[in-house]
CSV table of C-alpha atoms and ligand atoms in Angstrom, one decimal:
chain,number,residue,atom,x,y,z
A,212,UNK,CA,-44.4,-16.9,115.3
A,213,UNK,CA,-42.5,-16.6,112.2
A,214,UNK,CA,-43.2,-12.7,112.4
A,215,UNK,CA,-42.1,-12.6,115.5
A,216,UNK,CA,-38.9,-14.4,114.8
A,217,UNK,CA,-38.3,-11.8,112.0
A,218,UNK,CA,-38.9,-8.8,114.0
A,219,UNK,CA,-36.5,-10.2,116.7
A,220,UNK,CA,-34.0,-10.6,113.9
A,221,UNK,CA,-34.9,-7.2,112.3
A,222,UNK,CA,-34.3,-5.3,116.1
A,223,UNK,CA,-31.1,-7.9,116.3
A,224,UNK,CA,-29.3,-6.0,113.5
A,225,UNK,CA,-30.5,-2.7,113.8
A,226,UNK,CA,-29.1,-3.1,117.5
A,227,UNK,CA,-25.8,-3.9,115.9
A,228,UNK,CA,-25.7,-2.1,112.9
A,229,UNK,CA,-27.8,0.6,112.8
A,230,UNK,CA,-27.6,2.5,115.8
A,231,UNK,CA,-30.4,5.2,117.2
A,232,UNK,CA,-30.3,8.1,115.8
A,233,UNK,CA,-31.8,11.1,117.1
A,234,UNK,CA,-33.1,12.8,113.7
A,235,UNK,CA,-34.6,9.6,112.8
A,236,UNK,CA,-35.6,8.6,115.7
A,237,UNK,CA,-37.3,11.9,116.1
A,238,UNK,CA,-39.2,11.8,112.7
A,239,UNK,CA,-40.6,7.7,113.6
A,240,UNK,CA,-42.4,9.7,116.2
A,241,UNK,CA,-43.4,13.3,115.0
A,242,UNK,CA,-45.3,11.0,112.1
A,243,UNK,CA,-46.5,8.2,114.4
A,244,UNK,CA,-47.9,11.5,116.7
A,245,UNK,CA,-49.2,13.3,113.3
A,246,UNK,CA,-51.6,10.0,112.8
A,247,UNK,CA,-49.2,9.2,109.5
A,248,UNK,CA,-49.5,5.0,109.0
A,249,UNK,CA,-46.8,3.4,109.8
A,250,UNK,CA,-45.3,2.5,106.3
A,251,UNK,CA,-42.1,3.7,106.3
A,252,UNK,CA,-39.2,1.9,105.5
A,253,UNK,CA,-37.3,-0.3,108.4
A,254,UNK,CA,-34.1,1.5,110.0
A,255,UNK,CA,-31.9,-1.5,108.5
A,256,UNK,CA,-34.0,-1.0,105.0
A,257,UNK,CA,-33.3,3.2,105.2
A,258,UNK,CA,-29.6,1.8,106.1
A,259,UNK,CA,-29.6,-0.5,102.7
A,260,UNK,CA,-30.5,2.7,100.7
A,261,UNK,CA,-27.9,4.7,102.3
A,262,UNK,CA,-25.6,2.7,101.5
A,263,UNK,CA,-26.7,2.1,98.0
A,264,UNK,CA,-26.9,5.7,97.1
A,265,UNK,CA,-22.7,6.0,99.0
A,266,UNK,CA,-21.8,3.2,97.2
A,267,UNK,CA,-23.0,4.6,93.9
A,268,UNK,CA,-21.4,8.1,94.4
A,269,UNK,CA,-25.0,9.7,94.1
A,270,UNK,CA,-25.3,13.5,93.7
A,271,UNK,CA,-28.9,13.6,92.6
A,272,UNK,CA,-31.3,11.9,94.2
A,273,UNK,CA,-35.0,11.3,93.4
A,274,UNK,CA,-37.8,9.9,95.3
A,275,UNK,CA,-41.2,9.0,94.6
A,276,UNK,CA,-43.5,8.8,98.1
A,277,UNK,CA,-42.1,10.7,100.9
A,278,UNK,CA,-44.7,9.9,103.5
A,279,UNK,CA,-43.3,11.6,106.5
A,280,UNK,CA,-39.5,11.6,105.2
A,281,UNK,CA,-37.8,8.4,106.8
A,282,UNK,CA,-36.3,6.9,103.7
A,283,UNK,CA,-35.5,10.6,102.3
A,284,UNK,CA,-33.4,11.3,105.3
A,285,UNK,CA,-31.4,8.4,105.0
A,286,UNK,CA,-31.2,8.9,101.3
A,287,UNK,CA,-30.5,12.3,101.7
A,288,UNK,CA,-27.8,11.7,104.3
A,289,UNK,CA,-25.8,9.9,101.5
A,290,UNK,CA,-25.2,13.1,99.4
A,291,UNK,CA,-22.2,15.5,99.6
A,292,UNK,CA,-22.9,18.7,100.6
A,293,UNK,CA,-23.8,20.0,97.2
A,294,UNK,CA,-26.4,17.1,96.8
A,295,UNK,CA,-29.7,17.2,96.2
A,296,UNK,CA,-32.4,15.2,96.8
A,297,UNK,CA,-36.6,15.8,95.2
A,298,UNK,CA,-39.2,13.9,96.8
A,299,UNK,CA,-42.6,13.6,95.5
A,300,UNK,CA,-45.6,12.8,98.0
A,301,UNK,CA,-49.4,13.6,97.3
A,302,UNK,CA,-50.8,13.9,100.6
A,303,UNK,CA,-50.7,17.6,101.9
A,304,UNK,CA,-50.1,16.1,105.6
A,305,UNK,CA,-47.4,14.2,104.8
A,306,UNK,CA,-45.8,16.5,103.0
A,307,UNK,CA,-46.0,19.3,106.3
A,308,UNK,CA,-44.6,16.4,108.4
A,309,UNK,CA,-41.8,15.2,105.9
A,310,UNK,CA,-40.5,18.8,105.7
A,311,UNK,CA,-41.0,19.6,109.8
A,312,UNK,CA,-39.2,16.1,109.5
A,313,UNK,CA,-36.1,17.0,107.1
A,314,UNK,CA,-35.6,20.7,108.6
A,315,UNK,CA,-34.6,19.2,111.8
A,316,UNK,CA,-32.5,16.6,110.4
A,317,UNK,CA,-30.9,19.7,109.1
A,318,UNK,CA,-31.4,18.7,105.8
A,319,UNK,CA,-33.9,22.0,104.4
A,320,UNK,CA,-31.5,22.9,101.9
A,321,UNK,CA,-30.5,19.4,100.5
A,322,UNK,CA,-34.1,18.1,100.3
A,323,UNK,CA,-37.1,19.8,98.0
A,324,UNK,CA,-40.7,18.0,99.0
A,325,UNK,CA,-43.0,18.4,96.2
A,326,UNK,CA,-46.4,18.6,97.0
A,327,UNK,CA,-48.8,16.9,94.5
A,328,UNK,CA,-50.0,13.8,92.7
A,329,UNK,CA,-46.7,12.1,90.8
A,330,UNK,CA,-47.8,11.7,87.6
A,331,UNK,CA,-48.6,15.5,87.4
A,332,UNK,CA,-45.1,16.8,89.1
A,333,UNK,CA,-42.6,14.3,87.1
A,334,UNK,CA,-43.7,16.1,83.7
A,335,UNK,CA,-43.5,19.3,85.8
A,336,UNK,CA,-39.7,18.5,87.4
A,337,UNK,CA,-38.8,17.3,83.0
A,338,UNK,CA,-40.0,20.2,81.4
A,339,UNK,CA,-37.8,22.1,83.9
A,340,UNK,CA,-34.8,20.5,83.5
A,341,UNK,CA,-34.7,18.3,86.4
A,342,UNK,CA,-32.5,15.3,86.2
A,343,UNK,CA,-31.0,12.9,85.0
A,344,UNK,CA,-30.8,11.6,88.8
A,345,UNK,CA,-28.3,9.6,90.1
A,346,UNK,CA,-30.3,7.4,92.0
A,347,UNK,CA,-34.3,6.9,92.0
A,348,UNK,CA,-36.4,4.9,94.7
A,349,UNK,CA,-39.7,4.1,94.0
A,350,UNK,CA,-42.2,4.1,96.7
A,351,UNK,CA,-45.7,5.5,96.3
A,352,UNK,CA,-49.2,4.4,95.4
A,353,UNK,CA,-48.3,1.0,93.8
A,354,UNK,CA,-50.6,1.1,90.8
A,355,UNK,CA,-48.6,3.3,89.2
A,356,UNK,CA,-45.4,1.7,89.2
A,357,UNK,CA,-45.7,1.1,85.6
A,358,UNK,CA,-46.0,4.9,84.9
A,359,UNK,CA,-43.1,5.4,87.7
A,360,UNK,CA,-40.8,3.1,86.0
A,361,UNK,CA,-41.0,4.5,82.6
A,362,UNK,CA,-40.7,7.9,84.3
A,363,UNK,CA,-37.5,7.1,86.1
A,364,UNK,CA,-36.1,5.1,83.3
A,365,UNK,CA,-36.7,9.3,81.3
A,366,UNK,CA,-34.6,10.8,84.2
A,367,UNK,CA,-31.9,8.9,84.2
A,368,UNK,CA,-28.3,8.4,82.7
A,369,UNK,CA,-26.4,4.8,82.2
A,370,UNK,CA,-25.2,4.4,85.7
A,371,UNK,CA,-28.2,5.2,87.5
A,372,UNK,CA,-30.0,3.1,90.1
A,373,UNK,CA,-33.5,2.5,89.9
A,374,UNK,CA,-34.6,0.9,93.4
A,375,UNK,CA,-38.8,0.2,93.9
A,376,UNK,CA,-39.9,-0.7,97.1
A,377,UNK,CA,-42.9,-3.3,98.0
A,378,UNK,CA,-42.4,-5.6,95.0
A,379,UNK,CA,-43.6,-8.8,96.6
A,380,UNK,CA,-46.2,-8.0,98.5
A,381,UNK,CA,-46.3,-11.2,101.0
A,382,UNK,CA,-45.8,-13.6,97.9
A,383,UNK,CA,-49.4,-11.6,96.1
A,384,UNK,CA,-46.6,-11.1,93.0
A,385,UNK,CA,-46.7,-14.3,91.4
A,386,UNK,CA,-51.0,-14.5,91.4
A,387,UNK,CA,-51.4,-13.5,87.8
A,388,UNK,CA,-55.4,-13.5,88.5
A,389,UNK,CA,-54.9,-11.4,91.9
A,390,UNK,CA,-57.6,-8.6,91.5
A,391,UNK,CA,-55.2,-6.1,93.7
A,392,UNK,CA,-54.4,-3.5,91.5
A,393,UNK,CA,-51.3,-2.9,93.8
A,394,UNK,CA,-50.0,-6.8,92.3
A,395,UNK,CA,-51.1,-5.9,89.0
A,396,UNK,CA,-49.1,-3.1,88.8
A,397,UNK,CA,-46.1,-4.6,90.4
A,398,UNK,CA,-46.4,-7.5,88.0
A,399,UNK,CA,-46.6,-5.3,84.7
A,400,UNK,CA,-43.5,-3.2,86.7
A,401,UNK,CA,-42.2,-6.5,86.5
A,402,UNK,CA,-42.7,-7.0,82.7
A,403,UNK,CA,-41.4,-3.7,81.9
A,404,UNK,CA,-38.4,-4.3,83.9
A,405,UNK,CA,-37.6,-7.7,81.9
A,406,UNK,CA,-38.6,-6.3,78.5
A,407,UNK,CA,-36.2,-3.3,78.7
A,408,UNK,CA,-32.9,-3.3,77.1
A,409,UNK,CA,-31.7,-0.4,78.8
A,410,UNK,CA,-31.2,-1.6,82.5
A,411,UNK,CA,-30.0,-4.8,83.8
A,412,UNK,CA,-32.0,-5.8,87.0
A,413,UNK,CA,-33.2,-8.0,90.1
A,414,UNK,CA,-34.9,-8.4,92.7
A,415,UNK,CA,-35.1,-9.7,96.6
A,416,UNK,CA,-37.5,-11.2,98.5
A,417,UNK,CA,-37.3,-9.5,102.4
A,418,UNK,CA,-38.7,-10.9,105.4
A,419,UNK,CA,-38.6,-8.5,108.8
A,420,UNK,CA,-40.4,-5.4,110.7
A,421,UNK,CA,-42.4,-4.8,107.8
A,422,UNK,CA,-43.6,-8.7,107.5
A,423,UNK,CA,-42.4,-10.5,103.7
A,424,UNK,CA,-42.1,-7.9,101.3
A,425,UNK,CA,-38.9,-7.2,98.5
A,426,UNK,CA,-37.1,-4.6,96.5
A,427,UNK,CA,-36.4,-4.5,92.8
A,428,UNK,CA,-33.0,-3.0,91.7
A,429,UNK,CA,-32.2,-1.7,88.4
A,430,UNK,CA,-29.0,-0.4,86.9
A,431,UNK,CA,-29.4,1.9,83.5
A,432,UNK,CA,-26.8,0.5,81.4
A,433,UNK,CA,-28.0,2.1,78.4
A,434,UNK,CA,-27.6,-0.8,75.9
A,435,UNK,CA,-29.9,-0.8,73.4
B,505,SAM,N1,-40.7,6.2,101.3
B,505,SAM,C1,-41.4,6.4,102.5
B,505,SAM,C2,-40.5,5.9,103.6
B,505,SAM,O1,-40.0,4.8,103.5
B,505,SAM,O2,-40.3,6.6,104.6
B,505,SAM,C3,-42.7,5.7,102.6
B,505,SAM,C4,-43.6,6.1,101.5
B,505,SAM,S1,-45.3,5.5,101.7
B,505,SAM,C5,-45.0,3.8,101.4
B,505,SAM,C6,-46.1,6.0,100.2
B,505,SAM,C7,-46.3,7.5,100.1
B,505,SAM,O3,-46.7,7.7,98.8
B,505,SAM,C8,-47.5,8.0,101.0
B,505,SAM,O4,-47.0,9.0,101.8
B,505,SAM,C9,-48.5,8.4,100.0
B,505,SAM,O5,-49.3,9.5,100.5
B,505,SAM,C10,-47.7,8.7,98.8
B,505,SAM,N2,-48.5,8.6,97.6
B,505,SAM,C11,-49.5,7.8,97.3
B,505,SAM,N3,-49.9,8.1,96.0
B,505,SAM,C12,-49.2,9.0,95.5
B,505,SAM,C13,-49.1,9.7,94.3
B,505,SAM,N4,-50.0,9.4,93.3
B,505,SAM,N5,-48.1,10.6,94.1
B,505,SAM,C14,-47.3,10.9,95.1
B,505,SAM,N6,-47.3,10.3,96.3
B,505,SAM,C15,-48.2,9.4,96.5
């Protein structure tokens, strides 16, 4: 019932707000057809981030878990047109699908998908040069988050927004004995994020499509 009630309320405001989009709509399906599990952000979550990154003037963006390219298209969509936006997935499937994805939301030469495990191609993207970024969502293999955080924290500037999806985890957070290493990691991410001087943060608790769930926000400030 109450799941229900939030999906109703989730389809109310993307019915207002958010309206249908052919791009997007087009890459829900093409990764719905291509078997890819259905783990994307919500339209009125993709919407949030858009805004975000317009808000925050972004140029750069980076983004860690593409899965088949939903949030990087609405990410993506914030940039000007000398923008660009790196997005990191693992899975060689979802990569072919994010980029069939982001070609036809015209967005080929904004957008580079790199293929590979993070933790291998963030040292790879630093010791080229990449970054800082502007703005930096978080959304892969959850574990890692930790590792993510302190990568993102490297390839940024004071100003930039650090924004990790999945941070609640239907209320799992706050069991410190949980034996999901998914809420372990989000509850060390948490740690880190309290213990560093360097960005001021919070987070929210979201109910909707994607059942009880939240995002963690952090600005670099750069204050030691
Ligand atoms: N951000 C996407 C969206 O909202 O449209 C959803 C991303 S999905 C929650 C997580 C993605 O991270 C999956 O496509 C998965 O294959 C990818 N992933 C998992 N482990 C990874 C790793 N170690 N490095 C890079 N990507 C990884």
């Amino acid at each position: 019932m109450i799941q229900e009630r939030w999906t109703a309320v989730d389809r109310y405001i993307t019915d207002l707000l958010v309206p249908s989009d052919p791009a997007l709509d087009a890459t829900l399906q093409a990764s719905a057809a291509a078997g890819l599990p259905p783990i994307n952000v919500s339209p009125a979550q993709g919407k949030l981030l858009h805004l975000l990154a317009r808000a925050q003037g972004a140029r750069t963006i980076l983004e860690i878990g593409t899965l088949g390219g939903y949030s990087t298209i609405w990410l993506a969509r914030a940039l000007p047109a000398d923008g660009r936006l790196i997005t990191l997935e693992a899975d060689p499937k979802h990569a072919e699908v994010a980029r069939a994805n982001i070609a036809r939301a015209g967005l080929a030469d904004v957008v580079e998908v790199r293929l590979g495990r993070a933790l291998d191609t963030l040292p790879r993207l630093a010791a080229e040069g990449h970054g800082p970024f502007d703005l930096i969502f978080i959304d892969a293999d959850k574990p890692s988050n930790p590792d993510y955080f302190a990568w993102a924290l490297k390839l940024s500037h004071p100003g930039s927004l650090i924004i990790t999806d999945n941070v609640v985890r239907d209320g799992a957070v706050i069991d410190a004995d949980s034996d999901d290493h998914r809420v372990q990691g989000t509850r060390r991410f948490f740690e880190l994020l309290a213990a560093e001087p360097r960005v001021s943060a919070t987070a929210i608790q979201t109910v909707g499509d994607k059942g009880y769930d939240g995002f963690a926000i952090a600005l670099v400030t750069g204050d030691q």
